[in-house]
Structure formats: structure tokens, C-alpha cells
Amino acid sequence: MIVQIEKLDHYGRGITKINNKICFVENALPKETVEIEIIKETKKYFLATPKKIIKESKDRVLSPCPYESICGGCNLAHLSFTKEQEFKKEKVKEIMNKFAKIPSDKIKPIIYDKPYHYRNKITLHTNGNKIGLYQKESNTIIPIAKCLLLNDKLNEELGNIKPKTKKDIILKIGNKTDEILSPTNKKDYIISYIGNKKYKISEKSFFQVNSIITEKLYEEIKRIIQEKKSKNVLDLYCGTGTIGIYIHECVDKVLGIESCKEAVEDANDNKKLNNATNCTYKLGKVEDLTTEITKEYDMAIIDPPRNGLHKNVIEKLLEITPKNLIYVSCDPVTLARDLNLLKEKYKVEYIRPHNMFPRTYHVECISILTKKE
Ligand SMILES: C[S@@+](CC[C@H](N)C(=O)[O-])C[C@H]1O[C@@H](n2cnc3c(N)ncnc32)[C@H](O)[C@@H]1O
């Protein structure tokens, strides 16, 4: 069957219609004419793969990755990097409009840097014999010699890893230090830098995967904190304390809350490494520690995992209403859902997408909120 692709969905798949039913076509771009094979049909949609691109989009590029057709990692490797920025900005605009009625002019231009070799971490899957990444939509392991998203030095380290156990293997590299966390060197942690701040990161602690974009993001947070003259700051979902420590010199005090024990241990060490004596950390889920969220705080930096904020946290923020909120999110849909609730007492100043995960459909956003008069 031959179809015309109309637009991209939020996962970077081409969209067309067959007998008025929506059809998602992997690896197809708007304005392309494609011969497709339907691989799934449900009541609501078709799923298809392209057999042949009959008329190519001018935005199509050749993916440089040898695993492109089997690995599910880079959904946008066939789209030009310039168009990728446009896709992500439009995606954020659509989602914000649909789920939170936030107008397009509140979405600022996207921040981006290089398309490849940006990742400072990889999780390798192994079954004791093979080691690599999962094949698209399956748990089959495809051995890889390198991943183009990964820092070059981590790609070199990949070659040294042997599949001895069935446990996932995590490799990380420190920004500016090039220290490597790997089973081959048995280190418990590495040191990484964002700007001039020095951070200890253990295997289980969260650390943003793209150090270049992270610095731009943290600089934006610092600028906002200075502009708003924030004094007492909550750093909710603080991980290893990175954001609070980055801005600690600009404020009176920071309270970080985080549920991962190793991350809180790292945060306390990071406090010492950076002489951030005005930072304090509490271990626990934010939704269980809402009594810590008190009226003395005039700024809350919120950086939750993909599923966004627990209703107890939203309720507490609406109750104590810090003057400003900075909400950082890696999922625009849950961000829009939460902003829609926070809008009861807050005005959204702006949302800025950051291309933290180039060549994939994922996008990080920062949103700045001010309490309504
Ligand atoms: C997106 S990361 C942000 C970390 C940090 N702000 C940074 O920039 O590196 C989210 C963090 O929230 C933590 N987390 C997940 N669920 C949580 C919860 N219910 N309460 C507190 N922390 C949680 C995770 O362990 C992770 O460190």
C-alpha cells in the first residue's frame, strides 16, 4: 500500500490515515510518499513499517549508525538535526496547548548543542553470553561495538566489558575528569564537573546524561534565582544535590529532598566538596516529607522523574505557594498535566525546551512560574 505522510507524532513516527483510521509509520517523514507494510492493527490505529520510500523528504538524512534498523534508541536519526529542533519545539507547543491551555508564545526557542557523542552514561544489558542494547521493542540483546550517542572514551571502554553475569552493567564518565565508572576498574564513584562545581556520582545515583546541556540548564536556573532574588530554596528530587549546589552562593539556604539513599550520600559529600555549608539534605519521598515544605521557602526547584508530581506535592505547593517555582521535566505530558493544576495559583512565565537527548524523541523542559498577585 502507498501512503502520503502528513506529520510526525510525538514519538517521531510518521502519521497518515487509512480509511479514516490513523496509521503510524516508523522511519517516515512529513510529505514523503511511502510504500508501507502494516504490522499491527487495533480498533483505533494501524502500525506500519516502510518497505520503500518512493518520494523522499528534503529533511531526510542518512543515519550514520550501523545499528539503526535494529536498535530502538535513535528515533530521529533519519531527520536532519535542524528539523529535530523544530520537531521538539512544536511538540512542546502542542502538548502545552492541549493539556494546559498554555499559548505558543510562552514556549521559548530550544537550546541545543551537538547531535552525537553527548552521553556520559550507558546501561548495557547482558544474559551472561551476549552484552549490548535491546533490539527495538524486544528484550533480545544486540551486541554493539559502539554507540554514536556515547562519549568516545566510554565507547573505548565498551570493548573491555565481558558478559560475566546477567546483571545490567552501567558505565559512566566524569565531565572534564574523564574518570570512568566500570566493572573493569571497580571504582565506587567518579568525579564530574558542571561549570566549576565538582560532583561525586555513584553507580545508583542519578546524574543528567548530557553534561553540555546540563550546564546550560543550570546556568538558566542560576540566572532566574538571581533575577527573582530567591533566598530560601527547596531543591525537590535533588539527586546528588547538583542544582542546589550550583546556585548555593546566590541564596541563603537550600533544602534538598531525594528518595535514593546513595544519591543523598553523594549530595552530602558534594556539599563538602563545594563548601556548600548552606545546603541540607533529607532522605525520603517528597510526597512523604511534605511537612518539610514550609512557608519560609520563597523558591522551589522541582525536578521529578518522568511520572511528574504526586498529588500531595501539588496540594502542598498550592497551600504554601512559594513566590516562584522552577519546574524541570523530561516528559512534557506530565509537565503539562502538573502545570495545569499549578495554574490555579501560578502564572507560567515561560517554558524552554532543552535538547538533552539529541536524535531521540525525548526533550527536557524548564518552566518558570510566578505566584499570582
Ligand atoms: C530527574 S532526577 C533529578 C535529579 C537532580 N535534580 C539533577 O538534576 O541531577 C529525579 C530524581 O528524583 C528521585 N526521585 C524519584 N522519585 C522520588 C520521590 N518520590 N521523592 C523524592 N525523590 C524521588 C530520583 O532518585 C532522582 O534522583
XYZ file of C-alpha atoms and ligand atoms in Angstrom:
400
model
C 0.000 0.000 0.000
C 1.234 3.504 -0.840
C 0.575 6.442 1.522
C 1.450 10.136 1.974
C 2.856 11.105 5.372
C 1.114 14.146 6.874
C 3.096 14.934 10.033
C 5.116 13.416 12.888
C 3.584 12.172 16.124
C 5.242 12.893 19.485
C 7.375 9.741 19.184
C 8.789 10.847 15.817
C 6.661 8.417 13.783
C 5.055 9.491 10.504
C 1.265 9.835 10.579
C -1.131 9.026 7.764
C -4.747 7.845 7.552
C -6.089 4.620 6.066
C -9.893 4.522 5.684
C -10.085 7.347 8.227
C -8.146 5.340 10.813
C -4.813 6.747 11.973
C -1.689 4.889 10.856
C 1.747 5.352 12.446
C 4.646 4.701 10.087
C 8.090 4.249 11.639
C 11.036 5.961 9.975
C 8.842 8.098 7.687
C 8.808 11.896 7.394
C 6.161 14.518 6.547
C 5.489 14.977 2.786
C 7.059 11.608 1.947
C 5.321 9.082 -0.292
C 5.926 5.667 1.206
C 5.116 2.079 0.352
C 4.225 0.518 3.705
C 3.628 -2.841 5.307
C 1.074 -2.943 8.125
C 2.490 -4.847 11.101
C -0.320 -4.290 13.610
C -3.977 -3.262 13.598
C -6.091 -2.328 16.630
C -9.581 -0.765 16.889
C -8.003 2.692 16.984
C -4.876 2.587 14.807
C -2.553 0.827 12.359
C 1.181 0.445 12.876
C 3.327 0.160 9.739
C 6.933 -0.018 8.556
C 8.161 1.457 5.286
C 9.045 -1.061 2.528
C 10.215 1.674 0.189
C 10.424 5.479 0.367
C 9.050 6.460 -3.055
C 9.394 10.242 -2.649
C 11.917 11.386 -0.033
C 11.603 14.457 2.180
C 14.331 17.088 1.773
C 14.786 16.825 5.535
C 15.781 13.140 5.348
C 19.412 12.333 6.206
C 21.325 9.068 6.142
C 21.783 7.744 9.664
C 25.483 7.236 10.452
C 24.631 4.377 12.847
C 25.207 0.753 11.720
C 22.532 -0.485 14.166
C 19.840 1.982 13.056
C 17.420 -0.633 11.691
C 17.570 -2.902 14.765
C 18.211 -0.642 17.776
C 15.229 1.370 19.065
C 17.386 4.147 20.574
C 17.540 6.930 17.959
C 14.015 7.561 16.694
C 15.078 10.699 14.791
C 18.420 9.667 13.240
C 16.854 9.938 9.734
C 15.715 13.558 10.302
C 18.103 16.498 9.827
C 19.377 17.888 13.132
C 17.936 21.343 12.284
C 14.466 19.853 11.779
C 14.836 17.867 15.013
C 14.950 21.161 16.949
C 11.786 22.331 15.165
C 10.033 18.998 15.842
C 10.794 19.214 19.577
C 9.723 22.827 19.918
C 6.451 22.145 18.051
C 5.853 19.016 20.142
C 6.212 21.018 23.372
C 3.887 23.750 21.997
C 1.201 21.213 21.032
C 1.348 19.355 24.356
C 1.265 22.549 26.430
C -1.658 23.857 24.438
C -3.613 20.586 24.548
C -3.163 19.652 28.220
C -2.622 23.023 29.936
C -4.034 25.652 27.532
C -0.639 27.390 27.582
C -0.296 29.592 24.473
C 2.540 29.007 21.958
C 4.221 32.339 22.647
C 5.162 31.067 26.134
C 7.474 28.463 24.555
C 10.969 29.929 24.108
C 13.488 28.790 21.442
C 15.050 25.390 22.097
C 18.592 25.116 23.480
C 20.762 22.548 21.693
C 24.355 21.535 21.112
C 25.999 18.612 19.280
C 23.920 15.702 17.881
C 26.187 12.765 18.783
C 28.721 11.601 21.423
C 26.955 13.525 24.182
C 26.013 10.724 26.597
C 28.075 10.319 29.777
C 26.307 7.052 30.700
C 25.225 3.782 29.129
C 23.301 0.830 30.584
C 24.345 -2.430 28.914
C 22.116 -5.492 29.072
C 23.607 -8.942 29.314
C 22.426 -12.553 29.536
C 25.788 -13.969 30.604
C 26.838 -14.640 26.992
C 25.976 -11.554 24.973
C 26.302 -7.924 26.009
C 24.726 -4.911 24.305
C 21.492 -2.962 23.871
C 17.936 -4.246 23.463
C 16.605 -4.708 19.964
C 13.631 -2.442 19.093
C 10.560 -3.374 21.163
C 12.057 -6.616 22.483
C 14.408 -7.993 25.132
C 16.730 -9.542 22.550
C 20.267 -8.312 23.144
C 22.132 -6.894 20.161
C 25.881 -6.769 20.743
C 27.300 -3.372 19.792
C 30.881 -2.273 19.145
C 29.957 1.357 19.813
C 27.008 3.709 20.251
C 27.163 7.049 18.428
C 25.309 8.803 21.237
C 28.040 7.866 23.679
C 31.173 9.750 24.730
C 34.131 8.374 22.704
C 36.102 7.266 25.772
C 33.091 5.257 27.018
C 32.917 3.622 23.575
C 36.552 2.548 24.034
C 35.624 1.115 27.452
C 32.758 -0.864 25.870
C 35.325 -3.125 24.202
C 36.761 -4.114 27.603
C 33.474 -5.310 29.137
C 32.933 -9.069 29.408
C 29.433 -10.559 29.916
C 30.163 -12.452 33.143
C 26.812 -12.126 34.951
C 23.181 -11.492 33.968
C 23.078 -8.140 35.755
C 22.876 -4.881 33.754
C 26.213 -3.099 33.514
C 26.371 0.671 33.949
C 29.246 2.713 32.547
C 29.639 6.408 33.383
C 32.262 9.044 32.596
C 33.026 12.213 34.546
C 32.721 15.522 32.697
C 36.151 17.267 32.498
C 37.829 14.497 34.604
C 37.255 11.594 32.147
C 37.134 9.272 35.186
C 35.307 6.089 34.241
C 32.945 4.049 36.397
C 33.073 0.481 35.065
C 33.335 -3.114 36.352
C 36.883 -3.182 34.898
C 38.235 -0.620 37.369
C 35.997 -1.407 40.387
C 35.578 2.298 41.304
C 32.612 3.061 43.607
C 32.230 6.580 42.264
C 33.633 9.126 39.836
C 34.042 12.891 39.960
C 32.300 15.018 37.357
C 32.066 18.777 36.813
C 29.181 21.011 35.787
C 30.603 24.518 35.370
C 33.053 24.993 38.241
C 31.114 22.710 40.615
C 32.552 19.313 41.433
C 30.245 16.331 41.925
C 30.731 12.788 43.194
C 28.489 10.300 41.370
C 27.964 6.643 42.366
C 26.546 3.902 40.188
C 22.974 4.183 41.523
C 22.767 7.995 41.736
C 21.028 9.988 39.021
C 23.151 12.403 37.011
C 21.962 14.212 33.857
C 23.284 12.277 30.824
C 24.278 15.286 28.706
C 26.809 17.439 30.573
C 26.925 20.265 27.976
C 23.147 20.838 28.005
C 23.036 20.356 31.791
C 25.427 23.286 32.250
C 23.209 25.476 30.037
C 20.140 24.366 32.020
C 21.761 25.015 35.404
C 23.022 28.427 34.186
C 19.441 29.334 33.277
C 18.260 28.237 36.737
C 21.014 30.345 38.346
C 20.034 33.392 36.283
C 16.378 33.030 37.341
C 17.329 32.578 41.015
C 19.377 35.802 40.811
C 16.671 37.709 38.947
C 13.996 36.656 41.439
C 16.350 37.369 44.366
C 15.401 33.999 45.877
C 16.600 33.414 49.427
C 15.351 30.112 50.826
C 15.249 27.404 48.183
C 13.738 23.933 48.057
C 15.556 21.517 45.732
C 12.913 18.796 45.346
C 14.011 15.478 43.762
C 17.565 16.758 44.209
C 19.535 13.653 43.161
C 23.176 14.205 44.161
C 22.383 17.814 45.123
C 23.612 19.160 41.784
C 21.209 22.071 41.213
C 21.133 23.357 44.800
C 24.931 23.259 44.997
C 25.204 25.014 41.601
C 23.225 28.012 42.902
C 24.133 27.866 46.611
C 26.289 31.026 46.626
C 23.337 33.111 45.356
C 20.941 32.190 48.201
C 20.668 31.957 52.000
C 19.862 28.257 52.230
C 18.878 25.166 50.260
C 16.922 22.117 51.419
C 17.189 19.101 49.120
C 14.826 16.113 49.281
C 15.619 12.856 47.487
C 14.458 9.221 47.794
C 17.623 7.398 46.634
C 19.918 6.645 49.600
C 23.144 6.602 47.530
C 22.207 9.941 45.915
C 21.685 11.584 49.335
C 25.063 10.215 50.495
C 26.610 11.711 47.342
C 24.750 15.006 47.953
C 26.264 15.255 51.452
C 29.746 14.567 50.045
C 29.126 17.080 47.238
C 28.169 19.685 49.825
C 31.631 19.208 51.398
C 33.456 19.114 48.031
C 31.951 22.500 47.133
C 31.968 24.050 50.599
C 28.191 24.478 50.280
C 27.570 24.835 54.011
C 24.089 26.335 53.466
C 22.754 23.113 51.854
C 20.914 20.378 53.821
C 19.618 17.047 52.534
C 16.732 14.827 53.644
C 16.264 11.230 52.526
C 12.698 10.252 51.590
C 9.944 10.620 49.061
C 8.885 14.241 48.563
C 5.217 13.203 48.935
C 6.017 11.689 52.362
C 8.033 14.697 53.542
C 5.592 17.496 52.696
C 5.861 18.839 56.278
C 9.362 19.995 55.234
C 7.781 22.230 52.566
C 7.061 25.288 54.688
C 6.227 28.971 54.192
C 9.835 30.030 54.836
C 10.755 28.933 51.262
C 10.303 31.524 48.520
C 11.552 29.310 45.658
C 11.050 25.630 44.834
C 13.139 23.947 42.152
C 11.276 20.791 41.162
C 12.927 18.114 39.010
C 10.872 14.900 39.310
C 11.204 11.671 37.314
C 9.057 11.132 34.176
C 5.833 10.479 36.079
C 5.803 14.039 37.458
C 4.396 15.236 40.772
C 2.394 13.239 43.329
C -0.937 14.945 44.158
C 0.225 15.538 47.773
C 3.152 17.576 46.453
C 0.931 19.686 44.176
C -1.501 20.262 47.063
C 1.317 21.298 49.398
C 2.840 23.688 46.856
C -0.598 25.257 46.278
C -1.031 25.583 50.038
C 2.284 27.240 50.910
C 2.769 28.932 47.499
C 6.489 29.822 47.342
C 6.834 33.056 45.333
C 8.450 31.215 42.402
C 8.719 27.696 41.070
C 11.231 26.332 38.568
C 9.892 23.031 37.244
C 12.393 20.914 35.241
C 10.925 17.920 33.429
C 11.904 15.227 30.943
C 8.290 14.491 29.986
C 6.248 17.371 28.524
C 2.956 15.461 29.010
C 3.268 15.077 32.800
C 4.725 18.596 32.965
C 1.633 19.984 31.193
C -0.683 17.976 33.478
C 1.055 19.414 36.583
C 1.272 22.978 35.233
C -2.452 22.848 34.558
C -3.018 22.183 38.277
C -0.406 24.687 39.461
C -2.015 27.378 37.241
C -4.687 27.772 39.939
C -2.201 29.896 41.917
C 0.698 30.406 39.475
C 1.306 32.249 36.218
C 3.549 30.415 33.728
C 6.193 32.948 32.667
C 7.768 30.736 30.030
C 8.789 27.200 29.118
C 12.080 26.495 27.385
C 12.843 23.143 25.730
C 16.431 21.878 26.044
C 17.642 19.187 23.649
C 19.158 16.970 26.336
C 18.634 13.787 24.279
C 19.518 14.513 20.601
C 18.413 12.020 17.899
C 15.696 10.593 20.210
C 12.146 11.954 20.558
C 12.781 12.909 24.213
C 13.024 16.545 25.284
C 13.799 18.250 28.588
C 11.906 21.428 29.535
C 12.362 24.115 32.127
C 9.327 26.146 33.161
C 9.308 29.300 35.252
C 6.271 30.039 37.414
C 5.378 33.095 39.499
C 2.703 33.258 42.168
C -0.374 35.201 41.022
C -0.977 38.518 42.803
C 15.219 13.733 37.107
S 16.158 13.291 38.506
C 16.723 14.874 39.033
C 17.981 14.899 39.869
C 18.675 16.240 40.044
N 17.781 17.330 40.234
C 19.648 16.509 38.927
O 19.485 17.493 38.166
O 20.629 15.755 38.779
C 14.914 12.840 39.611
C 15.389 12.383 40.972
O 14.225 12.139 41.782
C 14.471 10.996 42.597
N 13.126 10.526 42.982
C 12.284 9.718 42.301
N 11.097 9.626 42.930
C 11.186 10.407 44.047
C 10.278 10.741 45.099
N 9.038 10.269 45.108
N 10.714 11.571 46.063
C 11.987 12.059 46.052
N 12.880 11.781 45.080
C 12.490 10.969 44.091
C 15.316 10.081 41.747
O 16.062 9.192 42.535
C 16.198 11.095 41.003
O 17.385 11.338 41.711
